[in-house]
Coordinates of C-alpha atoms in Angstrom, one line a residue:
X1 CA -54.8 12.4 31.6
X2 CA -51.2 11.4 30.9
X3 CA -49.2 13.8 28.9
X4 CA -47.0 10.6 27.1
X5 CA -49.8 8.5 26.1
X6 CA -51.3 12.1 25.0
X7 CA -48.5 12.9 22.4
X8 CA -48.2 9.7 21.2
X9 CA -52.1 9.6 20.2
X10 CA -51.6 13.4 18.8
X11 CA -48.4 12.4 17.0
X12 CA -49.9 9.1 15.1
X13 CA -53.2 11.4 14.4
X14 CA -50.9 13.9 12.7
X15 CA -49.1 11.2 10.6
X16 CA -52.3 9.2 9.8
X17 CA -53.8 13.1 8.3
X18 CA -50.7 13.5 6.5
X19 CA -50.9 10.3 4.7
X20 CA -54.6 11.2 3.6
X21 CA -53.6 14.6 2.9
X22 CA -50.8 13.4 0.7
X23 CA -53.2 10.4 -0.9
X24 CA -55.9 13.0 -2.0
X25 CA -53.5 15.5 -3.5
X26 CA -52.2 13.2 -5.7
X27 CA -55.6 11.5 -6.7
X28 CA -56.7 15.6 -7.3
X29 CA -53.9 16.4 -9.9
X30 CA -54.1 13.0 -11.4
X31 CA -57.6 14.4 -11.9
X32 CA -57.1 17.5 -13.1
X33 CA -55.4 18.4 -16.4
X34 CA -54.0 21.7 -16.6
X35 CA -53.8 23.5 -19.6
X36 CA -50.0 24.0 -21.4
X37 CA -50.0 27.4 -21.7
X38 CA -51.1 28.2 -17.9
X39 CA -48.6 25.2 -16.6
X40 CA -45.8 27.6 -18.7
X41 CA -47.0 30.7 -17.5
X42 CA -47.3 29.1 -13.6
X43 CA -43.8 27.4 -14.0
X44 CA -42.8 31.1 -15.5
X45 CA -43.7 32.7 -12.4
X46 CA -42.0 30.4 -10.2
X47 CA -38.5 30.9 -11.6
X48 CA -38.7 34.7 -11.7
X49 CA -40.2 34.3 -7.9
X50 CA -42.6 36.5 -7.7
X51 CA -45.0 36.3 -4.1
X52 CA -48.4 35.9 -6.3
X53 CA -47.3 32.5 -7.5
X54 CA -49.3 29.6 -5.7
X55 CA -47.7 26.4 -6.9
X56 CA -49.2 23.0 -6.2
X57 CA -47.1 22.2 -3.2
X58 CA -47.9 25.1 -1.4
X59 CA -51.3 24.1 -1.3
X60 CA -51.3 20.5 -0.4
X61 CA -49.0 22.0 2.7
X62 CA -51.6 24.3 3.4
X63 CA -54.4 21.7 2.7
X64 CA -52.1 19.4 5.6
X65 CA -52.1 21.5 8.1
X66 CA -55.5 22.1 7.9
X67 CA -56.6 18.6 8.6
X68 CA -53.8 18.2 11.3
X69 CA -55.4 21.2 13.7
X70 CA -58.8 20.5 12.3
X71 CA -57.0 16.5 14.4
X72 CA -55.8 18.8 17.4
X73 CA -59.0 20.2 18.2
X74 CA -60.4 16.4 18.5
X75 CA -57.8 15.5 20.6
X76 CA -58.6 18.6 23.3
X77 CA -61.2 17.3 25.0
X78 CA -59.0 14.2 26.2
X79 CA -56.4 16.8 28.2
X80 CA -56.3 19.8 29.0
X81 CA -54.0 22.3 27.4
X82 CA -51.8 22.8 30.6
X83 CA -51.0 19.1 30.4
X84 CA -49.3 19.0 26.8
X85 CA -46.6 20.5 25.8
X86 CA -48.0 23.0 22.8
X87 CA -45.5 22.2 19.5
X88 CA -43.2 25.5 20.2
X89 CA -42.5 23.4 23.2
X90 CA -41.6 20.2 21.4
X91 CA -39.6 21.8 18.7
X92 CA -37.1 23.4 21.7
X93 CA -36.3 20.3 22.7
X94 CA -35.8 18.3 20.4
X95 CA -33.6 20.7 19.2
X96 CA -31.7 21.2 22.5
X97 CA -29.4 18.5 22.0
X98 CA -28.1 20.0 18.5
X99 CA -27.9 23.4 20.3
X100 CA -26.1 22.1 22.6
X101 CA -23.9 20.1 20.5
X102 CA -23.3 23.1 18.3
X103 CA -22.1 25.4 20.8
X104 CA -19.6 22.6 22.7
X105 CA -18.0 22.7 18.5
X106 CA -18.4 26.3 18.0
X107 CA -16.7 27.0 21.1
X108 CA -13.3 27.7 22.6
X109 CA -13.1 25.5 24.6
X110 CA -10.3 23.0 24.0
X111 CA -12.1 19.1 23.0
X112 CA -9.8 17.6 26.1
X113 CA -12.1 19.4 28.4
X114 CA -14.8 18.1 26.0
X115 CA -14.7 14.8 26.2
X116 CA -12.9 14.0 29.1
X117 CA -14.2 10.4 29.8
X118 CA -12.2 9.3 26.7
X119 CA -9.1 10.9 27.2
X120 CA -7.0 8.3 29.2
X121 CA -8.4 5.4 26.7
X122 CA -7.3 7.9 24.0
X123 CA -4.5 8.8 25.2
X124 CA -3.0 5.4 25.7
X125 CA -4.3 3.3 22.1
X126 CA -2.2 6.7 20.5
X127 CA 1.0 6.4 22.4
X128 CA 0.8 2.2 21.8
X129 CA 0.1 3.1 17.9
X130 CA 2.2 6.0 18.1
X131 CA 5.0 3.4 19.3
X132 CA 4.6 0.1 17.0
X133 CA 5.0 2.9 14.1
X134 CA 8.6 3.6 15.7
X135 CA 9.3 0.3 15.8
X136 CA 8.1 -0.5 12.1
X137 CA 10.4 2.9 11.2
X138 CA 13.2 0.7 13.1
X139 CA 13.1 -2.5 11.5
X140 CA 12.6 -1.1 8.1
X141 CA 15.7 0.7 8.3
X142 CA 17.6 -2.0 10.2
X143 CA 18.5 0.7 13.0
X144 CA 18.4 -2.5 15.9
X145 CA 20.1 0.2 18.9
X146 CA 16.9 2.2 18.2
X147 CA 14.0 -1.1 18.1
X148 CA 15.7 -2.1 21.0
X149 CA 15.6 1.4 22.9
X150 CA 12.0 1.2 21.6
X151 CA 11.5 -2.2 22.8
X152 CA 12.8 -2.0 25.8
X153 CA 10.1 1.3 27.1
X154 CA 7.0 -1.0 25.8
X155 CA 4.9 -2.3 28.4
X156 CA 5.8 -5.6 29.2
X157 CA 1.4 -6.3 29.0
X158 CA 1.4 -4.5 25.7
X159 CA 4.2 -6.3 24.3
X160 CA 2.8 -9.9 25.3
X161 CA -0.2 -9.4 24.4
X162 CA -0.6 -7.6 21.1
X163 CA 0.8 -10.0 18.2
X164 CA 1.7 -7.1 15.9
X165 CA 4.3 -6.1 18.2
X166 CA 5.4 -9.3 19.0
X167 CA 5.5 -10.1 15.1
X168 CA 7.5 -7.2 15.2
X169 CA 9.8 -8.7 17.4
X170 CA 10.0 -12.0 15.9
X171 CA 10.7 -9.6 13.0
X172 CA 13.8 -8.0 13.9
X173 CA 15.2 -11.6 15.7
X174 CA 14.8 -12.6 12.0
X175 CA 16.9 -9.9 10.3
X176 CA 19.3 -9.8 12.8
X177 CA 20.0 -14.1 12.2
X178 CA 18.9 -14.8 16.0
X179 CA 17.0 -17.6 14.8
X180 CA 16.2 -19.9 17.9
X181 CA 15.1 -16.5 19.8
X182 CA 12.9 -15.9 16.6
X183 CA 11.2 -19.4 16.4
X184 CA 10.6 -19.3 20.3
X185 CA 8.5 -15.9 19.5
X186 CA 6.8 -16.9 16.1
X187 CA 5.9 -20.2 17.7
X188 CA 4.2 -18.7 20.6
X189 CA 2.4 -16.6 19.0
X190 CA 1.8 -18.9 16.6
X191 CA -0.4 -21.5 19.3
X192 CA -2.1 -18.3 20.8
X193 CA -3.8 -17.2 17.6
X194 CA -3.9 -20.3 15.4
X195 CA -6.1 -18.3 12.6
X196 CA -3.5 -15.9 12.2
X197 CA -0.7 -17.3 9.3
X198 CA 1.3 -14.1 9.0
X199 CA 4.9 -14.3 10.2
X200 CA 4.6 -17.8 9.6
X201 CA 6.8 -18.0 6.9
X202 CA 9.7 -16.5 8.8
X203 CA 9.4 -19.1 11.5
X204 CA 9.7 -22.1 9.0
X205 CA 12.7 -20.5 7.9
X206 CA 14.0 -19.9 11.1
X207 CA 13.4 -24.1 11.5
X208 CA 15.2 -24.1 8.3
X209 CA 18.1 -22.8 9.2
X210 CA 17.8 -24.8 13.0
X211 CA 17.4 -27.3 11.3
X212 CA 14.3 -28.2 13.2
X213 CA 13.1 -31.1 10.7
X214 CA 10.3 -32.4 13.1
X215 CA 9.3 -28.8 14.1
X216 CA 8.6 -27.4 10.7
X217 CA 6.9 -30.4 9.2
X218 CA 4.5 -30.2 11.7
X219 CA 3.5 -26.4 10.9
X220 CA 4.1 -27.2 7.1
X221 CA 0.9 -30.2 8.2
X222 CA -0.9 -27.7 10.1
X223 CA -1.2 -24.4 7.8
X224 CA -2.2 -26.5 4.9
X225 CA -4.2 -28.1 6.1
X226 CA -6.0 -24.8 7.8
X227 CA -4.6 -22.3 5.8
X228 CA -4.6 -23.6 2.5
X229 CA -5.5 -20.4 0.6
X230 CA -2.7 -18.6 2.2
X231 CA 0.4 -18.5 0.4
X232 CA 2.5 -18.4 3.6
X233 CA 1.5 -22.1 3.7
X234 CA 2.8 -22.9 0.9
X235 CA 5.9 -21.2 2.1
X236 CA 6.8 -23.3 4.9
X237 CA 6.1 -26.7 3.3
X238 CA 8.2 -25.5 0.6
X239 CA 11.1 -24.8 3.0
X240 CA 10.0 -28.6 4.6
X241 CA 10.9 -30.2 1.6
X242 CA 13.8 -28.2 1.2
X243 CA 15.6 -28.9 4.4
X244 CA 14.5 -32.5 3.8
X245 CA 16.5 -32.0 0.1
X246 CA 13.3 -32.3 -2.0
X247 CA 13.7 -29.4 -4.1
X248 CA 11.6 -30.7 -6.8
X249 CA 8.9 -30.2 -4.0
X250 CA 9.8 -27.2 -2.4
X251 CA 10.0 -25.4 -6.1
X252 CA 6.0 -26.6 -6.6
X253 CA 5.3 -25.4 -3.3
X254 CA 7.0 -21.7 -3.6
X255 CA 5.3 -21.8 -7.0
X256 CA 2.0 -22.0 -5.7
X257 CA 2.1 -19.8 -3.3
X258 CA 3.0 -17.2 -6.0
X259 CA -0.2 -18.4 -7.8
X260 CA -2.3 -17.3 -4.5
X261 CA -0.5 -14.3 -4.0
X262 CA 1.4 -12.4 -6.7
X263 CA 2.7 -9.7 -4.8
X264 CA 4.4 -12.2 -1.9
X265 CA 8.1 -11.0 -2.9
X266 CA 9.0 -13.3 0.2
X267 CA 7.8 -16.4 -2.3
X268 CA 9.8 -15.3 -5.3
X269 CA 12.9 -14.8 -2.6
X270 CA 12.9 -18.6 -2.1
X271 CA 12.0 -19.7 -5.2
X272 CA 15.3 -18.5 -6.5
X273 CA 17.1 -19.5 -3.7
X274 CA 15.5 -23.9 -4.6
X275 CA 16.6 -22.2 -8.4
X276 CA 19.9 -22.0 -7.6
X277 CA 20.0 -25.4 -5.7
X278 CA 18.9 -26.9 -9.0
X279 CA 21.4 -24.9 -10.6
X280 CA 18.3 -23.5 -12.8
X281 CA 20.4 -20.0 -12.9
X282 CA 18.6 -18.0 -15.6
X283 CA 14.9 -18.9 -13.8
X284 CA 16.9 -18.3 -10.7
X285 CA 17.2 -15.0 -11.7
X286 CA 14.1 -13.9 -13.3
X287 CA 12.4 -14.5 -9.8
X288 CA 14.7 -12.5 -8.0
X289 CA 14.0 -9.2 -10.2
X290 CA 9.9 -10.3 -9.7
X291 CA 10.9 -10.0 -6.7
X292 CA 13.2 -6.7 -6.7
X293 CA 9.7 -5.3 -8.6
X294 CA 7.3 -5.7 -6.3
X295 CA 9.8 -4.4 -3.0
X296 CA 12.9 -2.8 -4.9
X297 CA 14.5 -2.5 -1.2
X298 CA 14.3 -6.0 -0.9
X299 CA 18.0 -7.0 0.0
X300 CA 17.7 -10.2 -0.1
X301 CA 16.3 -10.3 -4.0
X302 CA 19.6 -8.5 -4.4
X303 CA 21.8 -10.9 -2.8
X304 CA 20.0 -14.2 -4.4
X305 CA 20.6 -12.1 -7.6
X306 CA 24.8 -11.8 -6.7
X307 CA 24.5 -15.4 -6.1
X308 CA 23.3 -15.9 -9.5
X309 CA 25.8 -14.2 -10.3
X310 CA 28.3 -15.9 -8.7
X311 CA 28.2 -19.3 -9.5
X312 CA 28.5 -17.4 -13.3
X313 CA 32.0 -16.6 -12.3
X314 CA 30.4 -12.9 -13.3
X315 CA 32.1 -11.7 -9.8
X316 CA 32.1 -8.1 -10.9
X317 CA 28.3 -8.0 -11.2
X318 CA 28.1 -10.7 -8.2
X319 CA 30.0 -7.9 -6.0
X320 CA 28.0 -4.8 -7.7
X321 CA 24.5 -7.0 -6.1
X322 CA 25.4 -7.9 -3.2
X323 CA 27.5 -4.6 -2.2
X324 CA 23.6 -3.0 -3.2
X325 CA 22.1 -5.4 -1.0
X326 CA 24.7 -4.6 2.0
X327 CA 24.2 -0.7 1.7
X328 CA 20.1 -1.7 2.0
X329 CA 20.7 -3.9 5.3
X330 CA 24.8 -2.9 6.5
X331 CA 24.0 -5.7 9.5
X332 CA 23.7 -8.4 7.9
X333 CA 26.1 -10.9 8.9
X334 CA 25.8 -13.5 5.8
X335 CA 25.9 -11.5 3.1
X336 CA 29.1 -9.4 4.6
X337 CA 31.1 -13.3 5.3
X338 CA 30.0 -13.5 1.6
X339 CA 31.4 -10.2 -0.1
X340 CA 34.2 -11.0 2.4
X341 CA 35.0 -14.8 -0.2
X342 CA 34.0 -12.9 -3.4
X343 CA 37.2 -10.5 -2.3
X344 CA 39.1 -13.7 -1.5
X345 CA 38.6 -14.5 -4.7
X346 CA 39.9 -10.9 -6.5
X347 CA 42.7 -11.1 -3.9
X348 CA 41.7 -9.2 -2.1
X349 CA 43.1 -10.8 1.6
X350 CA 43.1 -7.9 3.9
X351 CA 39.2 -6.6 2.3
X352 CA 37.9 -9.7 2.7
X353 CA 39.3 -9.3 6.1
X354 CA 38.2 -6.0 7.1
X355 CA 34.6 -7.4 6.1
X356 CA 34.7 -10.6 8.4
X357 CA 35.9 -8.5 11.1
X358 CA 33.3 -6.0 10.4
X359 CA 30.4 -9.5 10.7
X360 CA 31.8 -10.1 13.6
X361 CA 31.4 -6.6 15.4
X362 CA 28.0 -7.6 15.1
X363 CA 28.1 -10.8 16.7
X364 CA 32.0 -12.0 18.1
X365 CA 30.3 -15.5 18.7
X366 CA 28.6 -16.3 14.7
X367 CA 30.4 -19.9 14.3
X368 CA 30.0 -19.0 10.3
X369 CA 31.7 -15.7 10.0
X370 CA 34.8 -16.8 13.0
X371 CA 34.8 -20.1 10.0
X372 CA 35.5 -18.0 6.8
X373 CA 38.2 -15.1 9.1
X374 CA 39.9 -19.3 9.6
X375 CA 39.9 -19.6 5.9
X376 CA 41.0 -16.3 5.0
X377 CA 43.9 -16.6 7.5
X378 CA 45.1 -19.7 6.1
X379 CA 44.4 -18.4 2.7
X380 CA 47.3 -15.9 3.5
X381 CA 49.6 -18.3 4.8
X382 CA 48.8 -16.5 8.3
X383 CA 49.1 -20.4 10.0
X384 CA 49.4 -19.9 13.8
X385 CA 46.5 -17.2 13.5
X386 CA 44.5 -19.7 12.2
X387 CA 45.0 -22.6 14.3
X388 CA 44.2 -20.2 17.3
X389 CA 40.9 -19.1 15.9
X390 CA 40.3 -22.6 14.7
X391 CA 41.1 -23.7 18.8
X392 CA 38.1 -21.1 19.5
X393 CA 36.4 -22.9 17.0
X394 CA 36.7 -26.2 18.4
X395 CA 36.0 -24.9 21.4
X396 CA 32.8 -24.0 20.9
X397 CA 31.5 -26.3 18.0
X398 CA 32.9 -29.8 18.6
X399 CA 30.4 -31.3 16.4
X400 CA 31.6 -29.8 14.0
X401 CA 33.4 -32.0 11.1
X402 CA 34.6 -29.4 8.9
X403 CA 36.5 -27.3 11.5
X404 CA 38.8 -30.8 11.7
X405 CA 39.5 -31.1 7.5
X406 CA 40.5 -27.3 7.7
X407 CA 42.2 -28.0 11.2
X408 CA 44.3 -30.8 10.0
X409 CA 45.2 -28.9 7.4
X410 CA 46.7 -26.8 8.6
X411 CA 48.9 -28.9 10.3
X412 CA 50.2 -30.5 7.8
X413 CA 50.8 -27.5 6.2
X414 CA 53.3 -27.1 9.5
X415 CA 54.8 -30.4 9.5
X416 CA 52.7 -31.9 12.3
X417 CA 51.6 -35.4 10.5
X418 CA 50.5 -36.6 13.8
X419 CA 48.3 -33.4 14.8
X420 CA 47.0 -33.4 11.0
X421 CA 45.9 -37.0 11.0
X422 CA 44.3 -36.7 14.6
X423 CA 42.0 -33.8 12.8
X424 CA 41.4 -36.1 10.5
X425 CA 40.0 -39.1 11.6
X426 CA 38.0 -36.7 14.0
X427 CA 36.3 -35.6 11.0
X428 CA 36.3 -38.4 9.7
X429 CA 34.0 -39.9 12.5
X430 CA 31.6 -36.8 13.2
X431 CA 31.0 -36.6 9.4
X432 CA 32.0 -41.0 7.8
X433 CA 30.1 -40.0 4.6
X434 CA 31.3 -36.7 3.9
X435 CA 27.4 -35.5 4.0
X436 CA 28.1 -32.6 6.2
X437 CA 26.8 -29.3 4.8
X438 CA 28.5 -26.0 5.6
X439 CA 26.2 -23.0 6.2
X440 CA 28.1 -20.5 5.6
X441 CA 26.7 -16.9 4.5
X442 CA 26.2 -18.5 0.7
X443 CA 23.0 -21.3 2.3
X444 CA 24.7 -23.4 -0.3
X445 CA 25.8 -27.3 0.8
X446 CA 29.3 -27.1 -1.3
X447 CA 32.5 -29.5 0.1
X448 CA 34.9 -27.4 -1.7
X449 CA 34.2 -24.3 0.6
X450 CA 36.9 -26.5 2.8
X451 CA 38.1 -28.8 0.8
X452 CA 40.9 -28.7 -1.7
X453 CA 43.3 -31.0 -3.8
X454 CA 45.0 -31.6 -0.7
X455 CA 42.0 -33.7 1.3
X456 CA 42.4 -36.9 1.1
X457 CA 45.8 -37.3 -0.5
X458 CA 48.8 -39.4 1.1
X459 CA 50.6 -37.4 4.1

């Protein structure tokens, strides 16, 4: 006889016998009704722990074992005792894995010698996870030197295939105003994983800064079609309308993004900047304060609040807010430029120049910072130094009309009438309608940034 089949038949018979015994016991309980006094006395004995008390559960258990013994005797003919495993052996075999696992857990042997199979995989996973956490800490504290070292230590394959790492790399580039690099990284990530919308709000803002109208329009169209329920999609649409100077539609998109996710602080910040352009300063301040309620260390919200007060000509309050933003993120060149402009309005030219030089140490090729430095030198009537700075700007950015405007004003002040007229002519060729915006640290189109009453007057 086959021992396995015999064991299966024994188990089936035991299950049927157990079910029959349970039904018989429950039927007998329903037929026999015990007096109340007797039931109370049995309950008292069972609670007192007396060995003479016999509960219905114990009697039913004995009956079940009796039925099981009868059924076991019926199957003894089919197989001999030597072929059939005993009940003690079966119990011992079933408890063997549990006892071995318990002994391995209770032993003094280290865990790394118990599960040697998983060592390499776990170690690799936790190393990557720890690396990502350290990078996130560096980005959150704007410690770019540490972040660069951590990115350099990470394996190239991990950086390419891990979307979280690529998103962190894009964020690091965005926070350092390296918008072209940020666009390339996040755009590649979006093409690889089109279902992920995290980071597309930064991608759309990078395209806004680069004035990449066609790419931004295509991105907004894709996101609002495939992910209409995500707030990042409507932030991209708002940036697209903002770049086309349709600020009313941009505000509607930002408000819709907030409706989809009321805890998305970045949407409040974008909405505040659009409201500043529309001169709705009180609403803009409320939007920035809402962002600060969600994220008190959001330097963009502090900076936006400072711009609102700067528009209201409340320079000291603006100075306080922007200084708070700079204390959170001391590596943002745009905020340092704005801070220098406030110091210039207060007459602190030397302090303003120190701030501009600090911004230029972060990126010596920043056109906006160099132009602001040239303006400060012009205000300080340091004409020779201003000309040197503008010549460097003209060589690096020969298609910017505002550089030639300022050059013309410097030459006019120095009495170089011919050079002044020549630079005015070049500026008019580059910007015949005078519509070129100055993308300075305020991100606000304002011709007063590079013009004064001298512009357009007879020479």
